[in-house]
CSV table of N, CA and C in Angstrom, one decimal:
chain,number,residue,atom,x,y,z
A,1,MET,N,-6.8,-30.2,49.7
A,1,MET,CA,-7.9,-29.6,49.4
A,1,MET,C,-7.3,-28.3,48.4
A,2,ALA,N,-8.3,-27.9,47.3
A,2,ALA,CA,-8.0,-27.6,46.5
A,2,ALA,C,-7.9,-26.1,46.7
A,3,THR,N,-7.1,-25.2,45.8
A,3,THR,CA,-6.8,-23.9,46.4
A,3,THR,C,-7.9,-23.0,45.7
A,4,ARG,N,-8.4,-21.9,46.3
A,4,ARG,CA,-9.1,-21.5,45.8
A,4,ARG,C,-8.8,-20.1,44.8
A,5,PRO,N,-9.3,-19.7,43.5
A,5,PRO,CA,-8.9,-18.3,42.8
A,5,PRO,C,-8.9,-17.2,43.2
A,6,LYS,N,-7.8,-16.4,43.1
A,6,LYS,CA,-7.5,-15.2,44.0
A,6,LYS,C,-8.7,-13.9,43.2
A,7,ASN,N,-9.0,-14.1,42.0
A,7,ASN,CA,-9.5,-13.2,41.3
A,7,ASN,C,-11.7,-14.5,40.6
A,8,ALA,N,-12.3,-13.9,40.5
A,8,ALA,CA,-13.5,-14.9,39.8
A,8,ALA,C,-13.7,-15.2,39.4
A,9,THR,N,-12.7,-14.6,37.7
A,9,THR,CA,-12.9,-15.1,36.8
A,9,THR,C,-11.6,-15.7,36.8
A,10,GLU,N,-10.3,-16.2,37.3
A,10,GLU,CA,-9.7,-16.7,37.2
A,10,GLU,C,-10.1,-18.7,37.5
A,11,LEU,N,-10.2,-19.2,36.6
A,11,LEU,CA,-10.1,-20.7,36.6
A,11,LEU,C,-9.3,-21.5,37.3
A,12,PRO,N,-9.8,-22.3,38.7
A,12,PRO,CA,-8.5,-23.6,39.3
A,12,PRO,C,-8.2,-24.0,38.1
A,13,SER,N,-6.7,-24.7,38.4
A,13,SER,CA,-5.9,-25.1,37.6
A,13,SER,C,-6.7,-26.4,36.9
A,14,ALA,N,-7.2,-27.1,37.8
A,14,ALA,CA,-7.7,-28.4,37.0
A,14,ALA,C,-8.8,-28.1,36.3
A,15,ALA,N,-9.5,-27.0,36.5
A,15,ALA,CA,-10.7,-26.6,35.6
A,15,ALA,C,-10.1,-26.2,33.8
A,16,LEU,N,-8.7,-25.4,33.7
A,16,LEU,CA,-8.1,-24.9,33.1
A,16,LEU,C,-7.4,-26.1,32.2
A,17,GLU,N,-6.8,-27.1,32.5
A,17,GLU,CA,-6.2,-28.3,32.2
A,17,GLU,C,-7.0,-28.6,31.7
A,18,ALA,N,-8.2,-29.3,32.0
A,18,ALA,CA,-9.6,-30.3,31.7
A,18,ALA,C,-10.0,-29.3,30.2
A,19,SER,N,-10.4,-28.2,30.4
A,19,SER,CA,-10.6,-27.5,29.0
A,19,SER,C,-9.8,-27.1,28.0
A,20,GLU,N,-8.6,-27.4,28.4
A,20,GLU,CA,-7.5,-26.4,27.1
A,20,GLU,C,-7.4,-27.3,26.2
A,21,PRO,N,-7.6,-29.0,26.0
A,21,PRO,CA,-7.9,-29.1,24.5
A,21,PRO,C,-9.3,-29.1,23.5
A,22,ILE,N,-10.3,-28.4,24.6
A,22,ILE,CA,-11.5,-27.7,24.0
A,22,ILE,C,-11.5,-26.7,23.6
A,23,ILE,N,-10.8,-25.8,24.2
A,23,ILE,CA,-10.3,-24.7,23.9
A,23,ILE,C,-9.6,-24.5,22.4
A,24,ASN,N,-8.5,-25.3,22.3
A,24,ASN,CA,-7.3,-25.5,21.2
A,24,ASN,C,-8.1,-25.5,20.0
A,25,TRP,N,-9.1,-26.8,20.0
A,25,TRP,CA,-10.0,-27.1,18.7
A,25,TRP,C,-11.1,-26.3,19.0
A,26,TRP,N,-11.6,-25.4,19.3
A,26,TRP,CA,-12.2,-23.5,19.3
A,26,TRP,C,-11.4,-23.4,18.6
A,27,LEU,N,-10.5,-22.8,18.7
A,27,LEU,CA,-9.4,-21.9,18.3
A,27,LEU,C,-9.0,-22.5,17.2
A,28,ASN,N,-8.6,-23.1,17.0
A,28,ASN,CA,-8.1,-23.4,15.8
A,28,ASN,C,-9.0,-23.4,14.5
A,29,HIS,N,-10.4,-24.2,14.7
A,29,HIS,CA,-11.8,-24.0,13.4
A,29,HIS,C,-12.0,-22.4,13.8
A,30,TRP,N,-11.7,-21.0,15.0
A,30,TRP,CA,-12.3,-20.2,15.0
A,30,TRP,C,-11.4,-19.7,13.7
A,31,MET,N,-10.0,-20.0,13.9
A,31,MET,CA,-9.0,-19.4,13.4
A,31,MET,C,-9.0,-19.4,11.8
A,32,GLY,N,-9.3,-20.8,11.7
A,32,GLY,CA,-9.5,-21.2,10.1
A,32,GLY,C,-10.9,-20.4,9.1
A,33,SER,N,-12.0,-20.2,10.2
A,33,SER,CA,-12.3,-19.6,9.1
A,33,SER,C,-12.7,-18.0,9.6
A,34,ALA,N,-11.3,-17.7,10.0
A,34,ALA,CA,-11.1,-16.1,10.0
A,34,ALA,C,-10.0,-15.6,9.2
A,35,SER,N,-8.9,-16.5,9.1
A,35,SER,CA,-8.6,-16.7,8.1
A,35,SER,C,-8.0,-16.0,6.3
A,36,PRO,N,-8.9,-16.3,6.1
A,36,PRO,CA,-9.4,-16.1,4.6
A,36,PRO,C,-9.7,-14.6,4.8
A,37,PHE,N,-10.8,-14.5,5.7
A,37,PHE,CA,-10.6,-12.4,6.1
A,37,PHE,C,-9.4,-12.1,6.4
A,38,THR,N,-8.9,-12.4,6.9
A,38,THR,CA,-7.6,-12.0,7.8
A,38,THR,C,-6.6,-11.9,6.2
A,39,ARG,N,-6.5,-13.1,5.4
A,39,ARG,CA,-5.6,-12.5,4.2
A,39,ARG,C,-6.0,-11.7,3.2
A,40,MET,N,-7.3,-11.7,3.3
A,40,MET,CA,-7.9,-10.8,2.1
A,40,MET,C,-7.8,-9.4,2.4
A,41,GLN,N,-8.0,-9.1,3.5
A,41,GLN,CA,-7.4,-7.7,4.1
A,41,GLN,C,-5.9,-7.6,4.1
A,42,VAL,N,-5.3,-8.4,4.6
A,42,VAL,CA,-3.9,-8.4,3.7
A,42,VAL,C,-3.3,-7.9,2.9
A,43,ALA,N,-3.8,-8.6,1.7
A,43,ALA,CA,-3.8,-8.6,0.1
A,43,ALA,C,-4.2,-6.9,0.3
A,44,TRP,N,-5.9,-6.9,0.6
A,44,TRP,CA,-6.3,-4.8,0.0
A,44,TRP,C,-5.0,-3.9,0.7
A,45,MET,N,-4.9,-4.1,1.8
A,45,MET,CA,-3.5,-3.6,2.5
A,45,MET,C,-2.2,-3.4,1.8
A,46,GLU,N,-2.2,-4.2,1.3
A,46,GLU,CA,-0.8,-4.2,0.3
A,46,GLU,C,-1.0,-4.0,-0.8
A,47,THR,N,-2.2,-4.1,-1.5
A,47,THR,CA,-2.8,-3.0,-2.6
A,47,THR,C,-2.2,-1.8,-2.2
A,48,LEU,N,-3.0,-1.5,-1.6
A,48,LEU,CA,-3.2,0.0,-0.8
A,48,LEU,C,-2.0,0.7,-0.7
A,49,TYR,N,-0.7,0.1,0.1
A,49,TYR,CA,0.6,0.5,-0.1
A,49,TYR,C,1.4,0.7,-0.9
A,50,GLU,N,1.0,-0.1,-2.1
A,50,GLU,CA,1.9,-0.1,-3.3
A,50,GLU,C,1.0,1.4,-4.3
A,51,ALA,N,-0.3,1.8,-4.1
A,51,ALA,CA,-1.2,2.8,-4.6
A,51,ALA,C,-0.7,4.3,-3.7
A,52,MET,N,-0.3,3.4,-2.6
A,52,MET,CA,0.3,5.2,-1.5
A,52,MET,C,1.7,5.3,-2.4
A,53,GLN,N,2.6,4.6,-2.7
A,53,GLN,CA,3.8,4.9,-3.0
A,53,GLN,C,4.0,4.9,-4.4
A,54,MET,N,3.1,4.5,-5.5
A,54,MET,CA,2.8,5.3,-6.7
A,54,MET,C,2.6,6.4,-6.9
A,55,GLU,N,1.5,7.0,-5.8
A,55,GLU,CA,1.4,8.4,-5.6
A,55,GLU,C,2.6,9.4,-5.3
A,56,ALA,N,3.2,8.8,-4.2
A,56,ALA,CA,4.5,9.7,-3.7
A,56,ALA,C,5.3,9.5,-4.9
A,57,GLU,N,5.6,8.5,-5.9
A,57,GLU,CA,6.5,8.8,-6.8
A,57,GLU,C,6.0,9.6,-7.4
A,58,LEU,N,4.7,9.7,-7.9
A,58,LEU,CA,4.3,11.1,-8.7
A,58,LEU,C,4.7,12.4,-8.2
A,59,LEU,N,4.2,12.4,-6.8
A,59,LEU,CA,4.9,13.9,-6.6
A,59,LEU,C,5.8,14.3,-6.5
A,60,THR,N,6.8,13.3,-6.3
A,60,THR,CA,8.3,13.5,-6.2
A,60,THR,C,9.0,14.1,-8.1
A,61,ALA,N,7.7,13.0,-8.9
A,61,ALA,CA,8.6,13.9,-9.9
A,61,ALA,C,7.9,14.9,-10.4
A,62,CYS,N,6.4,15.3,-10.0
A,62,CYS,CA,6.0,16.8,-9.9
A,62,CYS,C,6.7,18.1,-9.0
A,63,ALA,N,7.6,17.1,-8.1
A,63,ALA,CA,8.0,18.4,-7.4
A,63,ALA,C,9.6,18.8,-8.1
A,64,THR,N,9.7,17.9,-8.4
A,64,THR,CA,11.4,17.7,-9.7
A,64,THR,C,11.1,18.2,-10.5
A,65,SER,N,10.0,18.5,-11.3
A,65,SER,CA,9.3,19.3,-12.6
A,65,SER,C,9.3,20.9,-12.3
A,66,GLN,N,8.6,20.9,-11.4
A,66,GLN,CA,8.6,22.0,-10.2
A,66,GLN,C,9.9,22.7,-10.2
A,67,GLN,N,10.7,21.6,-9.6
A,67,GLN,CA,12.2,22.3,-9.1
A,67,GLN,C,13.1,23.2,-10.6
A,68,GLN,N,12.7,22.1,-11.5
A,68,GLN,CA,13.4,22.2,-12.6
A,68,GLN,C,13.2,23.9,-13.6
A,69,MET,N,11.6,23.8,-13.4
A,69,MET,CA,11.3,25.1,-13.9
A,69,MET,C,11.4,26.0,-13.5
A,70,ILE,N,11.4,26.1,-12.0
A,70,ILE,CA,11.9,27.2,-11.4
A,70,ILE,C,13.2,27.8,-11.4
A,71,LYS,N,14.0,26.7,-11.6
A,71,LYS,CA,15.9,26.7,-11.7
A,71,LYS,C,15.7,27.8,-13.3
A,72,SER,N,14.8,26.8,-14.5
A,72,SER,CA,15.1,27.5,-15.8
A,72,SER,C,14.8,29.3,-15.4
A,73,LEU,N,13.4,29.1,-14.7
A,73,LEU,CA,13.0,30.4,-15.2
A,73,LEU,C,13.7,31.8,-14.3
A,74,SER,N,14.8,31.4,-13.3
A,74,SER,CA,15.1,32.1,-12.5
A,74,SER,C,16.7,32.5,-13.2
A,75,ASP,N,17.3,31.6,-14.4
A,75,ASP,CA,18.2,31.9,-15.0
A,75,ASP,C,17.6,33.0,-15.9
A,76,GLN,N,18.5,33.7,-16.4
A,76,GLN,CA,18.9,35.1,-17.1
A,76,GLN,C,18.8,35.1,-18.7
A,77,GLN,N,19.5,34.0,-19.4
A,77,GLN,CA,19.7,33.4,-20.3
A,77,GLN,C,18.4,32.7,-20.8
A,78,THR,N,18.0,32.0,-20.0
A,78,THR,CA,16.9,31.1,-20.5
A,78,THR,C,15.8,32.0,-20.6
A,79,PHE,N,15.6,32.6,-19.6
A,79,PHE,CA,14.6,33.7,-19.7
A,79,PHE,C,14.4,34.7,-20.6
A,80,THR,N,15.4,35.1,-21.4
A,80,THR,CA,15.4,36.0,-22.5
A,80,THR,C,15.2,35.2,-23.9
A,81,ASP,N,15.4,33.9,-24.2
A,81,ASP,CA,15.6,33.3,-25.0
A,81,ASP,C,14.8,32.2,-25.3
A,82,PRO,N,13.7,32.9,-25.8
A,82,PRO,CA,12.0,31.5,-26.2
A,82,PRO,C,12.4,30.1,-26.8
A,83,THR,N,13.6,30.1,-27.4
A,83,THR,CA,14.0,28.8,-27.9
A,83,THR,C,14.3,27.8,-26.8
A,84,VAL,N,15.2,28.5,-26.1
A,84,VAL,CA,16.0,28.0,-24.9
A,84,VAL,C,14.8,27.6,-23.8
A,85,MET,N,13.7,28.5,-23.7
A,85,MET,CA,12.7,28.6,-22.9
A,85,MET,C,11.5,27.1,-23.0
A,86,ARG,N,11.5,27.2,-24.6
A,86,ARG,CA,10.7,26.3,-25.4
A,86,ARG,C,11.0,24.7,-24.7
A,87,ASP,N,12.6,24.7,-25.4
A,87,ASP,CA,13.2,23.6,-25.0
A,87,ASP,C,13.7,22.7,-23.7
A,88,CYS,N,13.6,23.8,-22.5
A,88,CYS,CA,13.7,23.3,-20.9
A,88,CYS,C,12.1,23.3,-21.1
A,89,TYR,N,10.9,23.8,-21.1
A,89,TYR,CA,9.9,23.3,-21.0
A,89,TYR,C,9.6,22.1,-21.5
A,90,GLN,N,9.7,21.9,-22.9
A,90,GLN,CA,9.2,20.6,-23.2
A,90,GLN,C,9.8,19.3,-22.4
A,91,ASP,N,11.3,19.3,-21.9
A,91,ASP,CA,12.1,18.6,-21.4
A,91,ASP,C,11.2,18.4,-20.0
A,92,ILE,N,10.9,19.1,-19.5
A,92,ILE,CA,10.5,19.0,-17.9
A,92,ILE,C,9.2,18.4,-18.4
A,93,MET,N,8.5,18.7,-19.4
A,93,MET,CA,6.6,18.3,-19.3
A,93,MET,C,7.5,16.6,-19.9
A,94,GLN,N,8.1,16.6,-20.8
A,94,GLN,CA,8.4,15.1,-21.3
A,94,GLN,C,8.8,14.3,-20.0
A,95,GLU,N,9.8,14.9,-19.4
A,95,GLU,CA,9.7,14.3,-17.8
A,95,GLU,C,8.7,13.8,-17.1
A,96,PHE,N,7.6,14.9,-16.9
A,96,PHE,CA,6.4,14.6,-16.2
A,96,PHE,C,5.5,13.6,-17.0
A,97,ILE,N,5.2,13.4,-17.9
A,97,ILE,CA,4.2,12.6,-19.1
A,97,ILE,C,5.3,11.4,-18.8
A,98,ASP,N,6.3,11.1,-18.6
A,98,ASP,CA,6.8,9.8,-18.8
A,98,ASP,C,6.4,9.2,-17.3
A,99,ALA,N,6.7,10.2,-16.3
A,99,ALA,CA,6.2,9.6,-15.1
A,99,ALA,C,4.9,9.1,-14.4
A,100,HIS,N,3.9,10.4,-15.4
A,100,HIS,CA,2.6,9.9,-15.6
A,100,HIS,C,2.3,8.3,-16.4
A,101,LYS,N,3.4,8.3,-16.6
A,101,LYS,CA,2.4,7.1,-18.1
A,101,LYS,C,2.9,6.1,-17.6
A,102,GLN,N,4.0,6.2,-16.5
A,102,GLN,CA,4.5,4.8,-15.8
A,102,GLN,C,3.9,4.4,-14.8
A,103,ARG,N,3.1,5.9,-14.0
A,103,ARG,CA,1.8,5.8,-13.0
A,103,ARG,C,0.8,5.1,-13.6
A,104,MET,N,0.3,5.1,-14.4
A,104,MET,CA,-0.8,5.0,-15.0
A,104,MET,C,-0.4,3.0,-15.4
A,105,ASP,N,0.7,2.5,-16.1
A,105,ASP,CA,1.0,1.2,-16.6
A,105,ASP,C,1.1,0.6,-15.1
A,106,LYS,N,1.3,1.2,-13.5
A,106,LYS,CA,1.5,0.8,-12.5
A,106,LYS,C,0.1,0.4,-12.1
A,107,VAL,N,-0.8,1.4,-12.2
A,107,VAL,CA,-2.0,1.3,-11.8
A,107,VAL,C,-2.6,0.2,-12.6
A,108,ASN,N,-2.5,-0.1,-13.8
A,108,ASN,CA,-3.8,-1.0,-14.5
A,108,ASN,C,-2.7,-2.3,-14.1
A,109,GLU,N,-1.8,-2.7,-14.0
A,109,GLU,CA,-1.1,-3.7,-13.1
A,109,GLU,C,-1.2,-4.1,-12.0
A,110,LEU,N,-1.6,-2.8,-11.2
A,110,LEU,CA,-1.9,-2.8,-9.5
A,110,LEU,C,-3.6,-3.8,-9.6
A,111,ALA,N,-4.4,-3.2,-10.2
A,111,ALA,CA,-5.9,-3.9,-10.2
A,111,ALA,C,-5.6,-5.2,-11.0
A,112,VAL,N,-5.3,-5.7,-11.4
A,112,VAL,CA,-4.4,-7.1,-12.0
A,112,VAL,C,-4.1,-8.0,-10.7
A,113,ASP,N,-3.0,-7.4,-10.1
A,113,ASP,CA,-2.5,-7.9,-8.8
A,113,ASP,C,-3.5,-8.2,-7.9
A,114,PHE,N,-4.7,-7.2,-7.9
A,114,PHE,CA,-5.2,-7.1,-6.7
A,114,PHE,C,-6.4,-7.9,-6.9
A,115,ARG,N,-6.6,-7.9,-8.4
A,115,ARG,CA,-7.7,-9.3,-8.3
A,115,ARG,C,-7.4,-10.5,-8.2
A,116,GLN,N,-6.0,-11.1,-8.9
A,116,GLN,CA,-5.1,-12.1,-8.5
A,116,GLN,C,-5.2,-12.6,-6.8
A,117,ARG,N,-5.0,-11.5,-6.3
A,117,ARG,CA,-4.1,-11.7,-4.7
A,117,ARG,C,-5.6,-12.0,-4.2
A,118,VAL,N,-7.1,-11.5,-4.3
A,118,VAL,CA,-7.9,-12.0,-3.8
A,118,VAL,C,-9.0,-13.3,-4.4
A,119,TRP,N,-8.5,-13.6,-5.5
A,119,TRP,CA,-8.9,-14.9,-6.3
A,119,TRP,C,-8.3,-15.8,-5.2
A,120,GLU,N,-7.1,-16.0,-4.8
A,120,GLU,CA,-6.1,-16.1,-4.7
A,120,GLU,C,-7.0,-16.9,-3.3
A,121,GLU,N,-7.5,-16.1,-2.4
A,121,GLU,CA,-7.8,-16.3,-1.3
A,121,GLU,C,-9.3,-16.4,-1.2
A,122,ILE,N,-9.7,-16.3,-2.4
A,122,ILE,CA,-11.4,-16.9,-2.3
A,122,ILE,C,-11.0,-19.0,-2.7
């Protein structure tokens, strides 16, 4: 005599063994159709991660520039000499502009990379 399952939702072992090939077949087809959507979502999340990383790099450059500005303003010699102050300010701004240009270049590349990733998944 077959043993009764302890739980009403639990299948008897004979029914489980008999339905296993059908469940595997259905699971493979279901995952096959869901897989492109999952891969597209992964591509989108990778792009989002790269964008967040670029923003963090820009914020780091901004903080560094601000730190240098505070340092130059707290130095009495720099604060009293306008030419030294101008040179310091121009150096700081050039570093920030270079960081911003680098970020914009990466943003342009990111858009192309994202389109390529999505196209590969389609």
